[in-house]
Amino acid sequence: MKKISITVGLVSTIATMGAMPAAHAQSSVDPSSVTPSSVTLYGLMDAGLVQEGGVSKLTSGVSAGSRLGLRGTESLGNGLQAVFTLEAGVLSDTGRSDQAGQLFGRQAFVGLNSPLGMLTVGRQYNLQSQALTDVADPFEGGLAGAATNLAGYSATRIDNTVRYTSPEWRGVTATVMYGAGEHTAIAADQRSLGLALGYVNGPLTLRLARQSRAGEPGKADVNNTILAGNYNFGVATAFAGYGRNTGDGSSMFFAENPYGAAQAPAQSSDSRDAIVGVSVPLGATTLLASYVHKDDRDAANRDAQQLAIGATYALSKRSKVYVAYAHIRNRNDAAYMVGNATEVGSGNRAFNVGLRHAF
């Protein structure tokens, strides 16, 4: 990663060189008063070939969303730090902005970090989505095998949020996040609350997360809950997750009726998700496989199952090539589609091959 280190002393030196007369009227900077700060420029570019329903296309963000970001910290003394992150989504195939054209649509927040925990404010990831992709899914929410094709469903990111994460205590951390809504004139509309409890102990990672959002007027709240875990056995890492989704819009919904069913799909208001998967490192190659089951508890019983396989090959610490294939079996006119890290897809099967580079 490129790292740009900036200090008050350096800024003062530049100002002195550029404006000598003004500098003579000022006292010199006391080195003991200099507050160190740093800004890191980072990013990831991903481009691949996607084949869906016999149609092939070049696209961006197949294994992970392409992005360009800045993150920074400033020491305020006594263990207190100011922190920020600005992260813009980029479509590598066209150069345009991702996330519907938002400048920093992936993340945009500022906050304070201290021995008592971290408090941040802005556009941030929802806790249920993070648990699903970071802990339960060997495909990490990307490629054709993304568990998000079936499991859960609430906005990946939430605007206007305040988020607090506790310090780690014996491997345990707790996070709470409140979203103010501010989407409509209805005060309660889109307000959200997220809670998560995580545990890490050597090869074992567990996380319980819940994201709740106020429903539309006259409708029940939307809740997505998941218990996720993985265990690194050395020769392989096993992944698993179980989720519950309640409320209209708690599962993926495709109003366009992509498969032309006689009866257009309706939003599921009660479903369960089960996920199992594995990743097997073989030198520079990592093999991936997962199975995801969507159990619709509504009367329509629109269940779906996804089976996925894939592999990545590390060309270096920062660059890798990948290949993946996934197939969804829909039942009772369910309309789930095989997408990837940034697209919802256009059919019930897809093949990916591509390259990603982090910097």
CSV table of C-alpha atoms in Angstrom, one decimal:
chain,number,residue,atom,x,y,z
A,1,MET,CA,0.0,0.0,0.0
A,2,LYS,CA,1.1,3.6,-0.6
A,3,LYS,CA,1.4,5.4,2.6
A,4,ILE,CA,1.5,9.2,2.8
A,5,SER,CA,2.7,10.4,6.2
A,6,ILE,CA,1.9,14.0,7.1
A,7,THR,CA,2.9,16.0,10.1
A,8,VAL,CA,2.2,19.5,11.4
A,9,GLY,CA,5.9,20.1,11.4
A,10,LEU,CA,6.1,19.3,7.7
A,11,VAL,CA,3.2,21.6,6.9
A,12,SER,CA,4.8,24.4,8.8
A,13,THR,CA,8.1,23.9,6.9
A,14,ILE,CA,6.4,24.2,3.6
A,15,ALA,CA,4.5,27.3,4.7
A,16,THR,CA,7.8,28.9,5.8
A,17,MET,CA,9.5,28.1,2.4
A,18,GLY,CA,6.5,29.5,0.5
A,19,ALA,CA,6.0,32.7,2.5
A,20,MET,CA,9.2,33.9,4.1
A,21,PRO,CA,8.1,37.3,5.3
A,22,ALA,CA,5.1,35.9,7.2
A,23,ALA,CA,7.3,33.3,8.7
A,24,HIS,CA,9.6,35.9,10.4
A,25,ALA,CA,6.7,37.1,12.4
A,26,GLN,CA,5.9,33.7,13.8
A,27,SER,CA,7.7,31.7,16.5
A,28,SER,CA,9.2,28.3,15.6
A,29,VAL,CA,7.2,25.1,16.1
A,30,ASP,CA,7.9,23.3,19.3
A,31,PRO,CA,8.7,19.7,18.3
A,32,SER,CA,7.0,18.3,21.4
A,33,SER,CA,3.7,19.8,20.2
A,34,VAL,CA,3.7,18.0,16.9
A,35,THR,CA,0.7,15.7,16.5
A,36,PRO,CA,1.5,12.7,14.2
A,37,SER,CA,-1.1,11.8,11.6
A,38,SER,CA,-1.2,9.6,8.6
A,39,VAL,CA,-3.3,9.0,5.5
A,40,THR,CA,-3.2,5.7,3.6
A,41,LEU,CA,-4.2,5.5,-0.1
A,42,TYR,CA,-5.5,2.0,-1.0
A,43,GLY,CA,-7.6,0.3,-3.5
A,44,LEU,CA,-8.6,-2.8,-5.5
A,45,MET,CA,-9.3,-3.3,-9.1
A,46,ASP,CA,-11.2,-6.3,-10.3
A,47,ALA,CA,-12.3,-7.2,-13.9
A,48,GLY,CA,-13.6,-10.4,-15.2
A,49,LEU,CA,-15.5,-12.3,-17.9
A,50,VAL,CA,-19.0,-13.4,-16.8
A,51,GLN,CA,-21.1,-15.9,-18.7
A,52,GLU,CA,-24.8,-16.0,-17.8
A,53,GLY,CA,-27.5,-17.8,-19.8
A,54,GLY,CA,-25.2,-18.2,-22.8
A,55,VAL,CA,-24.4,-14.5,-22.9
A,56,SER,CA,-20.8,-13.4,-22.1
A,57,LYS,CA,-19.7,-9.9,-21.0
A,58,LEU,CA,-16.7,-8.1,-19.5
A,59,THR,CA,-17.6,-6.5,-16.2
A,60,SER,CA,-16.2,-5.0,-13.0
A,61,GLY,CA,-16.2,-6.2,-9.4
A,62,VAL,CA,-16.7,-10.0,-9.9
A,63,SER,CA,-14.8,-11.3,-6.9
A,64,ALA,CA,-14.8,-8.0,-5.0
A,65,GLY,CA,-16.0,-4.5,-5.8
A,66,SER,CA,-13.4,-2.3,-7.4
A,67,ARG,CA,-12.6,0.7,-5.2
A,68,LEU,CA,-10.3,3.6,-4.4
A,69,GLY,CA,-10.1,4.7,-0.8
A,70,LEU,CA,-8.4,6.9,1.8
A,71,ARG,CA,-8.2,6.1,5.5
A,72,GLY,CA,-6.4,8.1,8.1
A,73,THR,CA,-5.6,8.5,11.8
A,74,GLU,CA,-4.4,11.3,14.0
A,75,SER,CA,-3.1,10.8,17.5
A,76,LEU,CA,-4.9,13.1,19.9
A,77,GLY,CA,-2.9,11.9,23.0
A,78,ASN,CA,-3.7,9.6,25.9
A,79,GLY,CA,-4.5,6.8,23.5
A,80,LEU,CA,-7.2,8.7,21.6
A,81,GLN,CA,-7.2,8.9,17.8
A,82,ALA,CA,-9.3,10.6,15.2
A,83,VAL,CA,-10.1,8.3,12.3
A,84,PHE,CA,-11.8,8.5,8.9
A,85,THR,CA,-12.4,6.5,5.8
A,86,LEU,CA,-13.6,7.6,2.4
A,87,GLU,CA,-14.0,4.8,-0.1
A,88,ALA,CA,-15.3,5.2,-3.7
A,89,GLY,CA,-16.7,2.4,-5.8
A,90,VAL,CA,-15.2,2.2,-9.3
A,91,LEU,CA,-16.5,0.3,-12.4
A,92,SER,CA,-13.2,-0.9,-13.9
A,93,ASP,CA,-14.8,-1.8,-17.2
A,94,THR,CA,-16.1,1.8,-17.8
A,95,GLY,CA,-14.3,4.0,-15.3
A,96,ARG,CA,-17.6,5.2,-13.9
A,97,SER,CA,-18.7,5.4,-10.3
A,98,ASP,CA,-20.4,2.4,-8.7
A,99,GLN,CA,-23.1,2.5,-6.0
A,100,ALA,CA,-25.5,4.5,-8.2
A,101,GLY,CA,-23.0,7.2,-8.9
A,102,GLN,CA,-22.4,8.1,-5.2
A,103,LEU,CA,-18.9,9.7,-4.9
A,104,PHE,CA,-17.9,7.7,-1.8
A,105,GLY,CA,-20.7,5.1,-2.0
A,106,ARG,CA,-18.8,2.2,-0.4
A,107,GLN,CA,-17.9,3.9,2.9
A,108,ALA,CA,-17.7,7.4,4.3
A,109,PHE,CA,-17.3,7.9,8.0
A,110,VAL,CA,-15.4,9.8,10.7
A,111,GLY,CA,-14.9,9.0,14.3
A,112,LEU,CA,-12.8,8.4,17.4
A,113,ASN,CA,-10.9,5.4,18.5
A,114,SER,CA,-9.7,4.9,22.1
A,115,PRO,CA,-9.0,2.2,24.7
A,116,LEU,CA,-12.7,2.3,25.4
A,117,GLY,CA,-13.7,1.4,21.9
A,118,MET,CA,-14.4,3.0,18.5
A,119,LEU,CA,-17.2,5.4,17.7
A,120,THR,CA,-17.8,6.3,14.0
A,121,VAL,CA,-20.5,8.3,12.2
A,122,GLY,CA,-21.5,8.1,8.5
A,123,ARG,CA,-22.2,5.6,5.7
A,124,GLN,CA,-21.2,2.2,7.0
A,125,TYR,CA,-21.6,-1.6,6.4
A,126,ASN,CA,-24.6,-3.2,8.1
A,127,LEU,CA,-23.7,-5.8,10.7
A,128,GLN,CA,-25.7,-8.8,9.4
A,129,SER,CA,-24.2,-8.4,5.9
A,130,GLN,CA,-20.7,-8.2,7.3
A,131,ALA,CA,-21.2,-11.4,9.4
A,132,LEU,CA,-22.5,-13.2,6.3
A,133,THR,CA,-19.7,-12.3,3.9
A,134,ASP,CA,-16.7,-12.0,6.3
A,135,VAL,CA,-17.4,-15.1,8.5
A,136,ALA,CA,-19.9,-17.6,6.9
A,137,ASP,CA,-19.1,-17.4,3.2
A,138,PRO,CA,-15.9,-19.0,1.7
A,139,PHE,CA,-16.5,-16.8,-1.4
A,140,GLU,CA,-16.5,-13.7,0.8
A,141,GLY,CA,-19.6,-12.3,-0.9
A,142,GLY,CA,-18.0,-12.4,-4.3
A,143,LEU,CA,-17.8,-14.5,-7.5
A,144,ALA,CA,-20.7,-16.6,-8.7
A,145,GLY,CA,-20.7,-18.5,-5.4
A,146,ALA,CA,-21.6,-15.4,-3.3
A,147,ALA,CA,-23.9,-16.5,-0.5
A,148,THR,CA,-25.7,-13.2,-0.8
A,149,ASN,CA,-27.3,-14.6,-4.0
A,150,LEU,CA,-29.7,-16.3,-1.6
A,151,ALA,CA,-29.0,-15.6,2.0
A,152,GLY,CA,-30.3,-12.6,4.0
A,153,TYR,CA,-31.2,-9.3,2.5
A,154,SER,CA,-31.0,-5.8,3.8
A,155,ALA,CA,-29.0,-3.0,2.3
A,156,THR,CA,-25.3,-3.8,2.4
A,157,ARG,CA,-24.5,-0.3,3.6
A,158,ILE,CA,-26.6,2.1,5.6
A,159,ASP,CA,-26.5,5.9,5.5
A,160,ASN,CA,-26.7,8.2,8.5
A,161,THR,CA,-25.4,5.7,11.0
A,162,VAL,CA,-23.7,5.9,14.4
A,163,ARG,CA,-21.6,2.8,15.2
A,164,TYR,CA,-19.8,1.7,18.3
A,165,THR,CA,-17.4,-1.2,18.6
A,166,SER,CA,-16.1,-2.3,22.0
A,167,PRO,CA,-12.5,-3.2,22.8
A,168,GLU,CA,-11.7,-6.9,22.6
A,169,TRP,CA,-12.0,-8.8,25.9
A,170,ARG,CA,-10.8,-12.4,25.9
A,171,GLY,CA,-11.6,-12.7,22.2
A,172,VAL,CA,-15.0,-11.1,22.5
A,173,THR,CA,-16.2,-7.9,20.8
A,174,ALA,CA,-19.6,-6.2,20.7
A,175,THR,CA,-20.9,-3.8,18.1
A,176,VAL,CA,-24.1,-1.7,18.0
A,177,MET,CA,-25.1,0.5,15.1
A,178,TYR,CA,-28.1,3.0,14.8
A,179,GLY,CA,-29.3,4.3,11.4
A,180,ALA,CA,-31.3,7.5,11.6
A,181,GLY,CA,-33.2,6.8,8.4
A,182,GLU,CA,-33.9,10.3,6.9
A,183,HIS,CA,-35.2,8.8,3.7
A,184,THR,CA,-38.8,10.0,3.8
A,185,ALA,CA,-41.1,12.4,5.7
A,186,ILE,CA,-42.3,9.5,7.8
A,187,ALA,CA,-40.2,9.8,10.9
A,188,ALA,CA,-39.9,6.0,11.6
A,189,ASP,CA,-39.3,4.9,8.0
A,190,GLN,CA,-36.0,3.3,7.3
A,191,ARG,CA,-34.7,3.7,10.9
A,192,SER,CA,-32.4,0.8,11.7
A,193,LEU,CA,-30.7,-0.9,14.6
A,194,GLY,CA,-27.8,-3.4,14.3
A,195,LEU,CA,-26.3,-5.6,17.0
A,196,ALA,CA,-23.4,-8.0,16.8
A,197,LEU,CA,-21.3,-10.1,19.1
A,198,GLY,CA,-18.1,-11.7,17.9
A,199,TYR,CA,-15.6,-14.2,19.3
A,200,VAL,CA,-12.2,-15.1,17.9
A,201,ASN,CA,-9.9,-17.7,19.6
A,202,GLY,CA,-7.1,-19.0,17.4
A,203,PRO,CA,-8.5,-20.9,14.5
A,204,LEU,CA,-12.2,-20.3,15.6
A,205,THR,CA,-14.3,-17.3,14.5
A,206,LEU,CA,-17.9,-16.9,15.6
A,207,ARG,CA,-20.3,-14.0,15.1
A,208,LEU,CA,-24.0,-13.4,15.9
A,209,ALA,CA,-25.5,-10.4,14.2
A,210,ARG,CA,-28.9,-8.9,13.7
A,211,GLN,CA,-30.0,-5.9,11.6
A,212,SER,CA,-33.5,-4.5,12.0
A,213,ARG,CA,-35.1,-1.9,9.9
A,214,ALA,CA,-38.5,-0.1,10.3
A,215,GLY,CA,-41.0,-1.5,7.7
A,216,GLU,CA,-43.2,0.5,5.3
A,217,PRO,CA,-46.3,2.1,6.9
A,218,GLY,CA,-48.6,-0.5,8.2
A,219,LYS,CA,-46.1,-3.4,7.7
A,220,ALA,CA,-43.9,-5.3,10.2
A,221,ASP,CA,-40.3,-4.4,10.8
A,222,VAL,CA,-37.7,-6.1,8.6
A,223,ASN,CA,-35.2,-8.3,10.6
A,224,ASN,CA,-32.2,-10.3,9.4
A,225,THR,CA,-30.3,-12.4,11.9
A,226,ILE,CA,-27.4,-14.7,11.4
A,227,LEU,CA,-25.1,-17.0,13.4
A,228,ALA,CA,-21.9,-17.4,11.4
A,229,GLY,CA,-18.7,-19.2,12.0
A,230,ASN,CA,-15.5,-20.7,10.5
A,231,TYR,CA,-12.7,-22.9,11.8
A,232,ASN,CA,-9.2,-23.2,10.3
A,233,PHE,CA,-8.0,-26.8,10.5
A,234,GLY,CA,-4.8,-25.9,8.7
A,235,VAL,CA,-5.4,-28.1,5.7
A,236,ALA,CA,-8.8,-26.5,5.1
A,237,THR,CA,-11.1,-23.9,6.6
A,238,ALA,CA,-14.8,-24.9,7.2
A,239,PHE,CA,-17.5,-22.3,7.0
A,240,ALA,CA,-21.1,-22.4,8.3
A,241,GLY,CA,-24.0,-20.0,8.9
A,242,TYR,CA,-27.7,-20.1,9.8
A,243,GLY,CA,-30.0,-17.1,9.4
A,244,ARG,CA,-33.6,-16.0,9.9
A,245,ASN,CA,-35.3,-13.3,7.9
A,246,THR,CA,-38.7,-11.8,8.8
A,247,GLY,CA,-40.8,-9.0,7.4
A,248,ASP,CA,-41.7,-8.0,3.8
A,249,GLY,CA,-38.5,-7.4,1.9
A,250,SER,CA,-36.3,-9.4,4.3
A,251,SER,CA,-35.2,-11.7,1.3
A,252,MET,CA,-34.0,-10.9,-2.2
A,253,PHE,CA,-36.9,-9.8,-4.4
A,254,PHE,CA,-37.0,-9.5,-8.2
A,255,ALA,CA,-40.1,-7.5,-9.2
A,256,GLU,CA,-39.2,-7.9,-12.9
A,257,ASN,CA,-40.1,-11.6,-12.9
A,258,PRO,CA,-36.9,-12.7,-14.6
A,259,TYR,CA,-38.0,-16.2,-15.4
A,260,GLY,CA,-41.4,-15.2,-16.8
A,261,ALA,CA,-43.4,-17.2,-14.2
A,262,ALA,CA,-47.2,-17.2,-14.7
A,263,GLN,CA,-47.5,-15.7,-11.3
A,264,ALA,CA,-45.1,-12.9,-10.6
A,265,PRO,CA,-42.9,-13.5,-7.5
A,266,ALA,CA,-43.9,-11.9,-4.2
A,267,GLN,CA,-41.7,-10.6,-1.4
A,268,SER,CA,-40.9,-13.3,1.2
A,269,SER,CA,-41.9,-12.3,4.8
A,270,ASP,CA,-40.4,-15.3,6.6
A,271,SER,CA,-37.4,-17.5,5.5
A,272,ARG,CA,-34.4,-19.4,6.8
A,273,ASP,CA,-30.9,-19.6,5.4
A,274,ALA,CA,-28.4,-22.4,5.8
A,275,ILE,CA,-24.8,-22.1,4.5
A,276,VAL,CA,-21.9,-24.6,4.5
A,277,GLY,CA,-18.6,-24.2,2.7
A,278,VAL,CA,-14.9,-24.9,2.6
A,279,SER,CA,-11.7,-23.4,1.4
A,280,VAL,CA,-8.6,-25.5,0.8
A,281,PRO,CA,-5.2,-23.9,0.3
A,282,LEU,CA,-2.8,-25.8,-2.0
A,283,GLY,CA,0.2,-23.6,-2.3
A,284,ALA,CA,-0.7,-20.5,-4.4
A,285,THR,CA,-4.0,-22.1,-5.3
A,286,THR,CA,-7.1,-22.0,-3.0
A,287,LEU,CA,-10.1,-24.2,-3.8
A,288,LEU,CA,-13.6,-23.0,-2.8
A,289,ALA,CA,-17.0,-24.7,-2.5
A,290,SER,CA,-20.3,-23.9,-0.8
A,291,TYR,CA,-23.9,-24.9,-0.6
A,292,VAL,CA,-26.7,-22.4,0.3
A,293,HIS,CA,-30.3,-23.3,1.0
A,294,LYS,CA,-33.1,-20.7,1.2
A,295,ASP,CA,-36.1,-22.1,3.1
A,296,ASP,CA,-39.2,-19.9,2.4
A,297,ARG,CA,-41.7,-20.3,5.3
A,298,ASP,CA,-44.5,-18.4,3.5
A,299,ALA,CA,-47.4,-20.3,1.9
A,300,ALA,CA,-45.9,-20.0,-1.6
A,301,ASN,CA,-42.9,-22.0,-0.3
A,302,ARG,CA,-40.5,-20.5,-2.8
A,303,ASP,CA,-37.3,-22.3,-1.8
A,304,ALA,CA,-34.0,-22.3,-3.6
A,305,GLN,CA,-30.6,-24.0,-3.4
A,306,GLN,CA,-27.2,-22.9,-4.7
A,307,LEU,CA,-24.2,-25.0,-5.3
A,308,ALA,CA,-20.9,-23.3,-6.1
A,309,ILE,CA,-17.3,-24.2,-6.8
A,310,GLY,CA,-14.3,-22.0,-7.5
A,311,ALA,CA,-10.6,-21.5,-7.3
A,312,THR,CA,-8.1,-18.6,-6.9
A,313,TYR,CA,-4.4,-18.5,-7.8
A,314,ALA,CA,-2.1,-16.0,-6.2
A,315,LEU,CA,0.3,-14.4,-8.7
A,316,SER,CA,1.7,-12.4,-5.8
A,317,LYS,CA,0.6,-11.0,-2.4
A,318,ARG,CA,-1.6,-8.5,-4.2
A,319,SER,CA,-2.7,-10.1,-7.4
A,320,LYS,CA,-4.7,-13.2,-8.1
A,321,VAL,CA,-6.7,-14.8,-10.9
A,322,TYR,CA,-10.0,-16.6,-10.2
A,323,VAL,CA,-12.5,-18.9,-11.7
A,324,ALA,CA,-15.9,-19.9,-10.4
A,325,TYR,CA,-19.2,-21.5,-11.3
A,326,ALA,CA,-22.6,-21.6,-9.5
A,327,HIS,CA,-26.0,-23.0,-10.2
A,328,ILE,CA,-29.3,-22.1,-8.4
A,329,ARG,CA,-32.3,-24.5,-8.4
A,330,ASN,CA,-35.5,-22.5,-7.8
A,331,ARG,CA,-38.7,-24.1,-6.6
A,332,ASN,CA,-42.3,-23.0,-6.9
A,333,ASP,CA,-41.5,-20.0,-9.1
A,334,ALA,CA,-38.8,-18.6,-6.9
A,335,ALA,CA,-36.7,-16.1,-8.9
A,336,TYR,CA,-33.3,-16.1,-7.4
A,337,MET,CA,-30.3,-15.4,-9.7
A,338,VAL,CA,-26.6,-16.1,-9.7
A,339,GLY,CA,-24.8,-12.8,-9.3
A,340,ASN,CA,-21.4,-11.8,-7.9
A,341,ALA,CA,-19.9,-9.1,-5.7
A,342,THR,CA,-21.5,-6.2,-7.4
A,343,GLU,CA,-24.3,-7.6,-9.7
A,344,VAL,CA,-27.5,-9.5,-9.0
A,345,GLY,CA,-27.1,-11.6,-12.1
A,346,SER,CA,-29.5,-12.5,-14.9
A,347,GLY,CA,-30.1,-16.3,-14.7
A,348,ASN,CA,-29.8,-19.3,-12.5
A,349,ARG,CA,-26.3,-20.2,-13.5
A,350,ALA,CA,-23.1,-18.3,-14.1
A,351,PHE,CA,-19.4,-18.8,-14.9
A,352,ASN,CA,-16.7,-16.3,-13.9
A,353,VAL,CA,-13.0,-15.9,-14.8
A,354,GLY,CA,-10.9,-12.8,-14.1
A,355,LEU,CA,-8.2,-10.9,-12.3
A,356,ARG,CA,-8.0,-8.7,-9.2
A,357,HIS,CA,-5.2,-6.5,-7.9
A,358,ALA,CA,-5.0,-4.8,-4.5
A,359,PHE,CA,-2.8,-1.8,-3.8
